[in-house]
Amino acid sequence: MVNNIFRKNSGKYNIFRKYNIFRKNIGKILVNIIYFYILYKPCFCNYLRNL
Protein backbone atom coordinates (compact mmCIF):
# COMPACT_ATOMS: atom_id res chain seq x y z
CA MET A 1 0.00 0.00 0.00
CA VAL A 2 2.66 2.51 1.07
CA ASN A 3 4.86 1.40 -1.81
CA ASN A 4 2.01 2.04 -4.28
CA ILE A 5 1.41 5.58 -3.00
CA PHE A 6 5.12 6.31 -3.17
CA ARG A 7 5.27 5.01 -6.74
CA LYS A 8 2.37 7.28 -7.78
CA ASN A 9 4.03 10.29 -6.19
CA SER A 10 7.38 9.56 -7.82
CA GLY A 11 5.54 9.37 -11.17
CA LYS A 12 4.08 12.84 -10.62
CA TYR A 13 7.48 14.10 -9.55
CA ASN A 14 9.05 12.68 -12.72
CA ILE A 15 6.52 14.48 -14.93
CA PHE A 16 7.16 17.69 -13.00
CA ARG A 17 10.93 17.27 -13.37
CA LYS A 18 10.64 16.67 -17.11
CA TYR A 19 8.45 19.78 -17.41
CA ASN A 20 11.02 21.78 -15.44
CA ILE A 21 13.88 20.65 -17.69
CA PHE A 22 11.71 21.45 -20.73
CA ARG A 23 11.02 24.94 -19.37
CA LYS A 24 14.71 25.56 -18.66
CA ASN A 25 15.61 24.49 -22.21
CA ILE A 26 13.02 26.85 -23.71
CA GLY A 27 14.49 29.63 -21.58
CA LYS A 28 17.98 28.87 -22.86
CA ILE A 29 16.77 28.80 -26.47
CA LEU A 30 14.97 32.14 -26.05
CA VAL A 31 18.04 33.71 -24.47
CA ASN A 32 20.20 32.38 -27.32
CA ILE A 33 17.83 33.81 -29.95
CA ILE A 34 17.70 37.22 -28.23
CA TYR A 35 21.49 37.23 -27.78
CA PHE A 36 22.02 36.22 -31.42
CA TYR A 37 19.57 38.92 -32.56
CA ILE A 38 21.27 41.66 -30.51
CA LEU A 39 24.72 40.50 -31.60
CA TYR A 40 24.02 40.20 -35.33
CA LYS A 41 21.37 42.86 -35.92
CA PRO A 42 23.93 45.67 -36.54
CA CYS A 43 25.80 43.44 -39.01
CA PHE A 44 22.54 42.54 -40.73
CA CYS A 45 21.52 46.22 -41.02
CA ASN A 46 24.91 47.08 -42.49
CA TYR A 47 24.59 44.19 -44.91
CA LEU A 48 21.18 45.46 -46.07
CA ARG A 49 22.55 49.00 -46.49
CA ASN A 50 25.45 47.71 -48.57
CA LEU A 51 23.03 45.97 -50.94
mmCIF file of C-alpha atoms in Angstrom:
data_model
loop_
_atom_site.group_PDB
_atom_site.id
_atom_site.type_symbol
_atom_site.label_atom_id
_atom_site.label_comp_id
_atom_site.label_asym_id
_atom_site.label_seq_id
_atom_site.Cartn_x
_atom_site.Cartn_y
_atom_site.Cartn_z
ATOM 1 C CA MET A 1 0.000 0.000 0.000
ATOM 2 C CA VAL A 2 2.661 2.506 1.069
ATOM 3 C CA ASN A 3 4.864 1.400 -1.815
ATOM 4 C CA ASN A 4 2.013 2.039 -4.284
ATOM 5 C CA ILE A 5 1.407 5.582 -2.998
ATOM 6 C CA PHE A 6 5.125 6.309 -3.168
ATOM 7 C CA ARG A 7 5.265 5.014 -6.739
ATOM 8 C CA LYS A 8 2.370 7.279 -7.781
ATOM 9 C CA ASN A 9 4.029 10.293 -6.187
ATOM 10 C CA SER A 10 7.375 9.560 -7.820
ATOM 11 C CA GLY A 11 5.542 9.370 -11.171
ATOM 12 C CA LYS A 12 4.076 12.836 -10.624
ATOM 13 C CA TYR A 13 7.478 14.100 -9.552
ATOM 14 C CA ASN A 14 9.046 12.682 -12.716
ATOM 15 C CA ILE A 15 6.525 14.482 -14.932
ATOM 16 C CA PHE A 16 7.156 17.691 -13.002
ATOM 17 C CA ARG A 17 10.928 17.267 -13.373
ATOM 18 C CA LYS A 18 10.642 16.668 -17.114
ATOM 19 C CA TYR A 19 8.455 19.778 -17.410
ATOM 20 C CA ASN A 20 11.022 21.779 -15.436
ATOM 21 C CA ILE A 21 13.880 20.650 -17.690
ATOM 22 C CA PHE A 22 11.715 21.452 -20.733
ATOM 23 C CA ARG A 23 11.024 24.941 -19.374
ATOM 24 C CA LYS A 24 14.710 25.562 -18.660
ATOM 25 C CA ASN A 25 15.612 24.487 -22.212
ATOM 26 C CA ILE A 26 13.020 26.850 -23.711
ATOM 27 C CA GLY A 27 14.486 29.629 -21.584
ATOM 28 C CA LYS A 28 17.981 28.866 -22.862
ATOM 29 C CA ILE A 29 16.768 28.799 -26.475
ATOM 30 C CA LEU A 30 14.969 32.136 -26.054
ATOM 31 C CA VAL A 31 18.042 33.709 -24.466
ATOM 32 C CA ASN A 32 20.195 32.385 -27.316
ATOM 33 C CA ILE A 33 17.825 33.806 -29.954
ATOM 34 C CA ILE A 34 17.703 37.217 -28.231
ATOM 35 C CA TYR A 35 21.490 37.229 -27.779
ATOM 36 C CA PHE A 36 22.018 36.220 -31.420
ATOM 37 C CA TYR A 37 19.567 38.921 -32.563
ATOM 38 C CA ILE A 38 21.271 41.661 -30.507
ATOM 39 C CA LEU A 39 24.720 40.504 -31.603
ATOM 40 C CA TYR A 40 24.017 40.202 -35.328
ATOM 41 C CA LYS A 41 21.368 42.865 -35.921
ATOM 42 C CA PRO A 42 23.928 45.666 -36.542
ATOM 43 C CA CYS A 43 25.804 43.436 -39.008
ATOM 44 C CA PHE A 44 22.541 42.538 -40.726
ATOM 45 C CA CYS A 45 21.523 46.216 -41.022
ATOM 46 C CA ASN A 46 24.913 47.085 -42.489
ATOM 47 C CA TYR A 47 24.586 44.186 -44.914
ATOM 48 C CA LEU A 48 21.180 45.457 -46.075
ATOM 49 C CA ARG A 49 22.553 49.003 -46.488
ATOM 50 C CA ASN A 50 25.446 47.712 -48.570
ATOM 51 C CA LEU A 51 23.029 45.972 -50.941
#
